[in-house]
Every structure is written in structure tokens, then in C-alpha cells.
PDB file of C-alpha atoms and ligand atoms in Angstrom:
ATOM      1  CA  MET A   1      23.029 -90.544 -36.373  1.00  0.00           C
ATOM      2  CA  GLU A   2      20.792 -93.532 -35.780  1.00  0.00           C
ATOM      3  CA  SER A   3      21.323 -95.325 -39.070  1.00  0.00           C
ATOM      4  CA  ILE A   4      25.125 -95.149 -38.781  1.00  0.00           C
ATOM      5  CA  ASN A   5      24.977 -97.889 -36.131  1.00  0.00           C
ATOM      6  CA  ASN A   6      23.069-100.170 -38.432  1.00  0.00           C
ATOM      7  CA  LYS A   7      24.976-103.467 -38.695  1.00  0.00           C
ATOM      8  CA  ILE A   8      24.290-103.868 -42.401  1.00  0.00           C
ATOM      9  CA  ILE A   9      26.260-100.708 -43.274  1.00  0.00           C
ATOM     10  CA  PRO A  10      29.898-101.678 -44.026  1.00  0.00           C
ATOM     11  CA  LYS A  11      32.464-100.036 -41.753  1.00  0.00           C
ATOM     12  CA  PRO A  12      34.345 -98.073 -44.481  1.00  0.00           C
ATOM     13  CA  ILE A  13      31.014 -96.563 -45.506  1.00  0.00           C
ATOM     14  CA  LYS A  14      30.219 -95.604 -41.912  1.00  0.00           C
ATOM     15  CA  ASN A  15      33.644 -93.991 -41.555  1.00  0.00           C
ATOM     16  CA  LEU A  16      33.187 -91.883 -44.664  1.00  0.00           C
ATOM     17  CA  ILE A  17      29.662 -90.854 -43.649  1.00  0.00           C
ATOM     18  CA  LEU A  18      31.051 -89.748 -40.292  1.00  0.00           C
ATOM     19  CA  ALA A  19      33.887 -87.838 -41.964  1.00  0.00           C
ATOM     20  CA  PHE A  20      31.479 -86.006 -44.280  1.00  0.00           C
ATOM     21  CA  SER A  21      29.136 -85.282 -41.351  1.00  0.00           C
ATOM     22  CA  GLY A  22      31.914 -83.282 -39.714  1.00  0.00           C
ATOM     23  CA  LEU A  23      31.893 -80.764 -42.574  1.00  0.00           C
ATOM     24  CA  PRO A  24      29.993 -77.490 -42.173  1.00  0.00           C
ATOM     25  CA  GLY A  25      26.522 -77.510 -43.678  1.00  0.00           C
ATOM     26  CA  ILE A  26      26.528 -81.283 -44.231  1.00  0.00           C
ATOM     27  CA  GLY A  27      23.724 -83.100 -42.430  1.00  0.00           C
ATOM     28  CA  PRO A  28      23.441 -86.906 -42.067  1.00  0.00           C
ATOM     29  CA  LYS A  29      21.363 -87.244 -45.244  1.00  0.00           C
ATOM     30  CA  THR A  30      23.833 -85.322 -47.384  1.00  0.00           C
ATOM     31  CA  ALA A  31      26.749 -87.208 -45.806  1.00  0.00           C
ATOM     32  CA  GLN A  32      25.143 -90.487 -46.837  1.00  0.00           C
ATOM     33  CA  ARG A  33      24.400 -89.224 -50.325  1.00  0.00           C
ATOM     34  CA  LEU A  34      28.006 -88.044 -50.798  1.00  0.00           C
ATOM     35  CA  THR A  35      29.317 -91.368 -49.538  1.00  0.00           C
ATOM     36  CA  TYR A  36      27.258 -93.413 -51.988  1.00  0.00           C
ATOM     37  CA  PHE A  37      28.261 -90.998 -54.741  1.00  0.00           C
ATOM     38  CA  VAL A  38      31.911 -91.732 -53.912  1.00  0.00           C
ATOM     39  CA  THR A  39      31.349 -95.504 -54.051  1.00  0.00           C
ATOM     40  CA  GLN A  40      30.050 -95.142 -57.594  1.00  0.00           C
ATOM     41  CA  LYS A  41      33.079 -93.242 -58.881  1.00  0.00           C
ATOM     42  CA  SER A  42      36.121 -94.789 -60.543  1.00  0.00           C
ATOM     43  CA  SER A  43      39.355 -95.190 -58.586  1.00  0.00           C
ATOM     44  CA  GLU A  44      40.964 -92.490 -60.762  1.00  0.00           C
ATOM     45  CA  GLU A  45      38.250 -89.978 -59.965  1.00  0.00           C
ATOM     46  CA  ILE A  46      38.555 -90.663 -56.253  1.00  0.00           C
ATOM     47  CA  GLU A  47      42.330 -90.374 -56.498  1.00  0.00           C
ATOM     48  CA  THR A  48      41.934 -86.904 -58.047  1.00  0.00           C
ATOM     49  CA  LEU A  49      39.531 -85.890 -55.294  1.00  0.00           C
ATOM     50  CA  SER A  50      41.739 -87.114 -52.477  1.00  0.00           C
ATOM     51  CA  GLN A  51      44.815 -85.499 -54.060  1.00  0.00           C
ATOM     52  CA  ALA A  52      42.968 -82.183 -54.161  1.00  0.00           C
ATOM     53  CA  LEU A  53      42.115 -82.525 -50.463  1.00  0.00           C
ATOM     54  CA  VAL A  54      45.696 -83.304 -49.459  1.00  0.00           C
ATOM     55  CA  SER A  55      47.080 -80.605 -51.746  1.00  0.00           C
ATOM     56  CA  VAL A  56      45.000 -77.918 -50.035  1.00  0.00           C
ATOM     57  CA  LYS A  57      46.666 -78.750 -46.735  1.00  0.00           C
ATOM     58  CA  ASP A  58      50.142 -78.974 -48.269  1.00  0.00           C
ATOM     59  CA  HIS A  59      50.081 -75.883 -50.450  1.00  0.00           C
ATOM     60  CA  ILE A  60      47.852 -73.382 -48.715  1.00  0.00           C
ATOM     61  CA  VAL A  61      49.066 -71.161 -45.887  1.00  0.00           C
ATOM     62  CA  LEU A  62      47.839 -67.969 -44.283  1.00  0.00           C
ATOM     63  CA  CYS A  63      49.236 -64.585 -45.297  1.00  0.00           C
ATOM     64  CA  GLU A  64      51.510 -63.293 -42.532  1.00  0.00           C
ATOM     65  CA  MET A  65      49.965 -59.859 -42.764  1.00  0.00           C
ATOM     66  CA  CYS A  66      46.205 -60.270 -43.207  1.00  0.00           C
ATOM     67  CA  PHE A  67      45.758 -64.055 -42.660  1.00  0.00           C
ATOM     68  CA  TYR A  68      44.010 -64.577 -45.973  1.00  0.00           C
ATOM     69  CA  ILE A  69      44.569 -67.986 -47.569  1.00  0.00           C
ATOM     70  CA  MET A  70      47.357 -68.155 -50.144  1.00  0.00           C
ATOM     71  CA  GLU A  71      49.381 -70.658 -52.110  1.00  0.00           C
ATOM     72  CA  ILE A  72      52.904 -71.312 -50.828  1.00  0.00           C
ATOM     73  CA  ASN A  73      55.520 -69.823 -53.122  1.00  0.00           C
ATOM     74  CA  PRO A  74      58.713 -71.879 -52.725  1.00  0.00           C
ATOM     75  CA  ASP A  75      60.757 -69.053 -54.308  1.00  0.00           C
ATOM     76  CA  LYS A  76      59.855 -66.571 -51.623  1.00  0.00           C
ATOM     77  CA  ASP A  77      60.610 -66.471 -47.925  1.00  0.00           C
ATOM     78  CA  SER A  78      57.852 -64.112 -46.948  1.00  0.00           C
ATOM     79  CA  ARG A  79      54.264 -65.198 -47.041  1.00  0.00           C
ATOM     80  CA  ILE A  80      52.388 -62.134 -48.186  1.00  0.00           C
ATOM     81  CA  CYS A  81      49.217 -62.632 -50.212  1.00  0.00           C
ATOM     82  CA  LEU A  82      48.348 -61.080 -53.571  1.00  0.00           C
ATOM     83  CA  ILE A  83      45.933 -58.644 -51.931  1.00  0.00           C
ATOM     84  CA  CYS A  84      48.483 -57.287 -49.427  1.00  0.00           C
ATOM     85  CA  GLU A  85      51.121 -57.112 -52.158  1.00  0.00           C
ATOM     86  CA  GLY A  86      48.810 -55.620 -54.730  1.00  0.00           C
ATOM     87  CA  ASN A  87      48.116 -52.060 -55.770  1.00  0.00           C
ATOM     88  CA  ARG A  88      45.476 -51.419 -53.108  1.00  0.00           C
ATOM     89  CA  ASN A  89      44.444 -48.573 -50.872  1.00  0.00           C
ATOM     90  CA  LYS A  90      46.743 -49.399 -47.963  1.00  0.00           C
ATOM     91  CA  ASN A  91      45.100 -46.883 -45.633  1.00  0.00           C
ATOM     92  CA  GLN A  92      41.981 -48.997 -45.201  1.00  0.00           C
ATOM     93  CA  ILE A  93      41.597 -52.290 -43.357  1.00  0.00           C
ATOM     94  CA  CYS A  94      38.372 -54.253 -43.617  1.00  0.00           C
ATOM     95  CA  ILE A  95      37.978 -56.741 -40.758  1.00  0.00           C
ATOM     96  CA  VAL A  96      36.162 -59.972 -41.601  1.00  0.00           C
ATOM     97  CA  GLU A  97      35.683 -63.311 -39.888  1.00  0.00           C
ATOM     98  CA  SER A  98      36.493 -65.698 -42.713  1.00  0.00           C
ATOM     99  CA  PRO A  99      38.496 -65.884 -45.956  1.00  0.00           C
ATOM    100  CA  LEU A 100      35.170 -66.602 -47.688  1.00  0.00           C
ATOM    101  CA  ASP A 101      34.035 -63.099 -46.743  1.00  0.00           C
ATOM    102  CA  VAL A 102      37.049 -61.697 -48.592  1.00  0.00           C
ATOM    103  CA  ILE A 103      36.089 -63.659 -51.701  1.00  0.00           C
ATOM    104  CA  VAL A 104      32.511 -62.314 -51.569  1.00  0.00           C
ATOM    105  CA  ILE A 105      33.683 -58.712 -51.141  1.00  0.00           C
ATOM    106  CA  GLU A 106      36.362 -59.083 -53.839  1.00  0.00           C
ATOM    107  CA  ASN A 107      33.824 -60.541 -56.270  1.00  0.00           C
ATOM    108  CA  SER A 108      31.599 -57.530 -55.720  1.00  0.00           C
ATOM    109  CA  GLY A 109      34.445 -55.179 -56.682  1.00  0.00           C
ATOM    110  CA  ILE A 110      33.244 -52.483 -54.280  1.00  0.00           C
ATOM    111  CA  TYR A 111      36.330 -52.307 -52.073  1.00  0.00           C
ATOM    112  CA  ASP A 112      40.002 -51.850 -52.850  1.00  0.00           C
ATOM    113  CA  GLY A 113      41.599 -51.581 -49.428  1.00  0.00           C
ATOM    114  CA  LEU A 114      43.309 -54.220 -47.322  1.00  0.00           C
ATOM    115  CA  TYR A 115      41.729 -56.913 -45.166  1.00  0.00           C
ATOM    116  CA  HIS A 116      42.299 -58.592 -41.863  1.00  0.00           C
ATOM    117  CA  ILE A 117      40.810 -62.037 -41.385  1.00  0.00           C
ATOM    118  CA  LEU A 118      40.072 -62.954 -37.773  1.00  0.00           C
ATOM    119  CA  HIS A 119      39.345 -66.629 -38.490  1.00  0.00           C
ATOM    120  CA  GLY A 120      36.249 -66.684 -36.341  1.00  0.00           C
ATOM    121  CA  ALA A 121      34.437 -64.534 -33.820  1.00  0.00           C
ATOM    122  CA  ILE A 122      34.542 -64.420 -30.042  1.00  0.00           C
ATOM    123  CA  SER A 123      32.164 -67.139 -28.922  1.00  0.00           C
ATOM    124  CA  PRO A 124      32.464 -68.409 -25.337  1.00  0.00           C
ATOM    125  CA  MET A 125      29.867 -71.082 -26.149  1.00  0.00           C
ATOM    126  CA  ASN A 126      32.193 -72.573 -28.760  1.00  0.00           C
ATOM    127  CA  GLY A 127      35.265 -72.057 -26.603  1.00  0.00           C
ATOM    128  CA  LEU A 128      36.561 -69.248 -28.820  1.00  0.00           C
ATOM    129  CA  GLY A 129      38.173 -66.366 -26.951  1.00  0.00           C
ATOM    130  CA  PRO A 130      40.110 -63.357 -28.270  1.00  0.00           C
ATOM    131  CA  ASN A 131      43.354 -65.351 -28.103  1.00  0.00           C
ATOM    132  CA  ASN A 132      41.993 -67.903 -30.559  1.00  0.00           C
ATOM    133  CA  LEU A 133      41.528 -65.189 -33.170  1.00  0.00           C
ATOM    134  CA  LYS A 134      44.019 -63.082 -35.134  1.00  0.00           C
ATOM    135  CA  ILE A 135      43.327 -60.026 -32.990  1.00  0.00           C
ATOM    136  CA  ASP A 136      46.830 -59.322 -31.624  1.00  0.00           C
ATOM    137  CA  ALA A 137      48.240 -59.279 -35.131  1.00  0.00           C
ATOM    138  CA  LEU A 138      45.501 -56.881 -36.200  1.00  0.00           C
ATOM    139  CA  ILE A 139      46.251 -54.435 -33.396  1.00  0.00           C
ATOM    140  CA  LYS A 140      49.949 -54.521 -34.371  1.00  0.00           C
ATOM    141  CA  ARG A 141      49.037 -53.548 -37.935  1.00  0.00           C
ATOM    142  CA  ILE A 142      47.208 -50.404 -36.928  1.00  0.00           C
ATOM    143  CA  ASP A 143      49.450 -47.355 -37.082  1.00  0.00           C
ATOM    144  CA  ASN A 144      49.042 -43.737 -38.137  1.00  0.00           C
ATOM    145  CA  ASN A 145      48.971 -44.694 -41.809  1.00  0.00           C
ATOM    146  CA  ILE A 146      45.642 -46.428 -41.343  1.00  0.00           C
ATOM    147  CA  GLU A 147      42.854 -43.967 -42.086  1.00  0.00           C
ATOM    148  CA  GLU A 148      39.834 -46.225 -41.898  1.00  0.00           C
ATOM    149  CA  ILE A 149      38.988 -49.490 -40.208  1.00  0.00           C
ATOM    150  CA  ILE A 150      35.832 -51.133 -41.494  1.00  0.00           C
ATOM    151  CA  PHE A 151      34.147 -53.777 -39.388  1.00  0.00           C
ATOM    152  CA  ALA A 152      32.589 -56.369 -41.671  1.00  0.00           C
ATOM    153  CA  THR A 153      32.135 -59.069 -39.073  1.00  0.00           C
ATOM    154  CA  ASN A 154      28.920 -61.057 -39.388  1.00  0.00           C
ATOM    155  CA  PRO A 155      25.721 -59.361 -38.137  1.00  0.00           C
ATOM    156  CA  THR A 156      25.409 -61.923 -35.337  1.00  0.00           C
ATOM    157  CA  LEU A 157      25.794 -61.532 -31.573  1.00  0.00           C
ATOM    158  CA  GLU A 158      29.285 -63.011 -31.806  1.00  0.00           C
ATOM    159  CA  GLY A 159      30.285 -60.829 -34.746  1.00  0.00           C
ATOM    160  CA  GLU A 160      29.110 -57.662 -33.034  1.00  0.00           C
ATOM    161  CA  ALA A 161      30.670 -58.558 -29.683  1.00  0.00           C
ATOM    162  CA  THR A 162      33.943 -59.187 -31.498  1.00  0.00           C
ATOM    163  CA  ALA A 163      33.760 -55.812 -33.236  1.00  0.00           C
ATOM    164  CA  MET A 164      33.125 -54.063 -29.910  1.00  0.00           C
ATOM    165  CA  TYR A 165      36.012 -55.867 -28.258  1.00  0.00           C
ATOM    166  CA  ILE A 166      38.416 -54.873 -31.031  1.00  0.00           C
ATOM    167  CA  GLN A 167      37.097 -51.336 -31.144  1.00  0.00           C
ATOM    168  CA  GLU A 168      37.968 -50.966 -27.462  1.00  0.00           C
ATOM    169  CA  LEU A 169      41.494 -52.207 -28.062  1.00  0.00           C
ATOM    170  CA  ILE A 170      41.908 -49.723 -30.907  1.00  0.00           C
ATOM    171  CA  SER A 171      40.668 -46.869 -28.725  1.00  0.00           C
ATOM    172  CA  GLU A 172      43.562 -47.599 -26.346  1.00  0.00           C
ATOM    173  CA  LEU A 173      46.083 -47.108 -29.151  1.00  0.00           C
ATOM    174  CA  ASN A 174      47.626 -43.767 -29.903  1.00  0.00           C
ATOM    175  CA  VAL A 175      46.025 -43.618 -33.344  1.00  0.00           C
ATOM    176  CA  ASN A 176      42.950 -42.010 -34.724  1.00  0.00           C
ATOM    177  CA  PRO A 177      41.491 -43.880 -37.683  1.00  0.00           C
ATOM    178  CA  THR A 178      37.872 -43.526 -38.719  1.00  0.00           C
ATOM    179  CA  ILE A 179      36.068 -46.633 -37.540  1.00  0.00           C
ATOM    180  CA  THR A 180      33.054 -47.744 -39.517  1.00  0.00           C
ATOM    181  CA  MET A 181      30.874 -50.786 -39.773  1.00  0.00           C
ATOM    182  CA  LEU A 182      28.834 -52.129 -42.638  1.00  0.00           C
ATOM    183  CA  ALA A 183      25.272 -50.832 -42.754  1.00  0.00           C
ATOM    184  CA  ARG A 184      22.787 -53.203 -41.206  1.00  0.00           C
ATOM    185  CA  GLY A 185      21.117 -53.862 -44.535  1.00  0.00           C
ATOM    186  CA  LEU A 186      22.692 -57.261 -44.143  1.00  0.00           C
ATOM    187  CA  PRO A 187      20.220 -59.802 -42.807  1.00  0.00           C
ATOM    188  CA  THR A 188      20.689 -60.025 -39.044  1.00  0.00           C
ATOM    189  CA  GLY A 189      22.083 -63.332 -37.887  1.00  0.00           C
ATOM    190  CA  ALA A 190      23.247 -64.257 -41.370  1.00  0.00           C
ATOM    191  CA  ASP A 191      26.780 -64.776 -42.547  1.00  0.00           C
ATOM    192  CA  LEU A 192      28.389 -62.151 -44.725  1.00  0.00           C
ATOM    193  CA  GLU A 193      29.364 -64.831 -47.215  1.00  0.00           C
ATOM    194  CA  TYR A 194      25.710 -65.464 -48.064  1.00  0.00           C
ATOM    195  CA  SER A 195      24.800 -61.877 -48.845  1.00  0.00           C
ATOM    196  CA  ASP A 196      24.068 -60.964 -52.442  1.00  0.00           C
ATOM    197  CA  PHE A 197      25.848 -58.288 -54.420  1.00  0.00           C
ATOM    198  CA  SER A 198      23.350 -55.428 -54.029  1.00  0.00           C
ATOM    199  CA  THR A 199      22.946 -56.009 -50.284  1.00  0.00           C
ATOM    200  CA  LEU A 200      26.686 -56.081 -49.838  1.00  0.00           C
ATOM    201  CA  SER A 201      27.430 -53.008 -51.929  1.00  0.00           C
ATOM    202  CA  ASN A 202      24.664 -51.095 -50.109  1.00  0.00           C
ATOM    203  CA  ALA A 203      26.159 -52.179 -46.811  1.00  0.00           C
ATOM    204  CA  PHE A 204      29.548 -50.856 -47.912  1.00  0.00           C
ATOM    205  CA  GLU A 205      28.303 -47.589 -49.350  1.00  0.00           C
ATOM    206  CA  ASN A 206      26.130 -46.809 -46.335  1.00  0.00           C
ATOM    207  CA  ARG A 207      28.643 -47.878 -43.730  1.00  0.00           C
ATOM    208  CA  SER A 208      28.317 -45.791 -40.620  1.00  0.00           C
ATOM    209  CA  SER A 209      30.719 -44.657 -37.968  1.00  0.00           C
ATOM    210  CA  PHE A 210      31.124 -47.175 -35.216  1.00  0.00           C
ATOM    211  CA  ASN A 211      32.078 -45.948 -31.806  1.00  0.00           C
ATOM    212  CA  TYR A 212      31.132 -48.168 -28.945  1.00  0.00           C
ATOM    213  CA  SER A 213      32.368 -45.906 -26.159  1.00  0.00           C
ATOM    214  CA  GLU A 214      30.450 -42.810 -27.238  1.00  0.00           C
TER     215      GLU A 214
HETATM  216 ZN1  LIG B   1      47.490 -60.661 -47.015  1.00  0.00          ZN
END
């Protein structure tokens, strides 16, 4: 950012602009706007904001089963999220890239099975290989009780390559679940989290069988 090197910008301001710029979807302009917004707030308001940031790191963990985000429960040893614990169809696993995708699908109310969150997609360009994702844990979850595996990775090159990679691993297992993927009504190249309700429910209802090797 050119203006960040400007000598008349105080260093703490530059630092905060840089920190905001590292967030997804935040360009230099927005980072500057957020920074000046912060300078105008009272110390109490900023304290609340920074507490919320720290608290997310301290109190949120990933579910041991599906890797969805969950609040730590100090009374329990196991870290199993409300979805995995809940009264769901446990014969279905919907594979998504991000916890935000789970929130979108849950808000739509069109699915009542389980999830598995990969936390990304295979992307050699970004240095993300299969080992950086929660793929091993997914394969371990798939046994004869699983009747359907739904790929809901993003309709991007990375999302589709990831689905194909996982589908191959599943085909090597001694199990026979139906494998489907969301209908391509979703805008190509877009993230699942940005799809609207009707697009998403259509994509679920019209999901088609997905078999890479055939
Ligand atoms: Zn879970």
C-alpha cells in the first residue's frame, strides 16, 4: 500500500491498517476506514472489541469429529459439536470447505445430516496440499453406516479437484455409500457461503451422483 509509507501517518495507525489489511475481503481503503473508525471510539468500546477477538481464540475449538467450530465446554473431556451430538441423520456426511458453509446450509434448513469441514481446498498455488486439510479424519469416519456422502465443496477448480481427490480415496475403501455433489446451479467460481437460499436448496434437491472414475 503506497500511502502506508507516508511519514505523516502515525506508526500505531499504520500497524492497525496493516493488521486489518490481512483480513479476508478487506482492501487498503476499508482497512484505513476501519482504523479511523477505531480511533474515534471510546476506550471501553475498544476494550470490548479486543476482548471479543481474544475470546474467540481462547474459547473456540474444532469439533473432533467434523471439525466445525465450537465453544469449549470445561465440563466435558470430549470436543464434539452440537451438530454431531444432535438428533441428525447420521448416515449422511456433507463435505464442505469452511465452517461458514455449514452456517449457510444450516440456516437454509434443507439438510439434517452430518458435516465434515475440510478447512480449505487443495490448492498447490497457495501451498495447500491434502495433508493441510482434514481429509485423513474424513476417510476414517466413513464406514458401512454411511449411506450418502455429499460433496458441497465450492464450485471452483480447487473445490472440484478436492472432491475428485477425496472421491478416489473413498473408492479405495471397502464401503459403498452413494456419492453425490450439489447441482451446478451454484454460480461457478463462487463460494458456497455467498449463495442465496433458493440457489442452495435447488443445489441440494437436484444433487447428482458423482463418480469420477466412471
Ligand atoms: Zn461436529
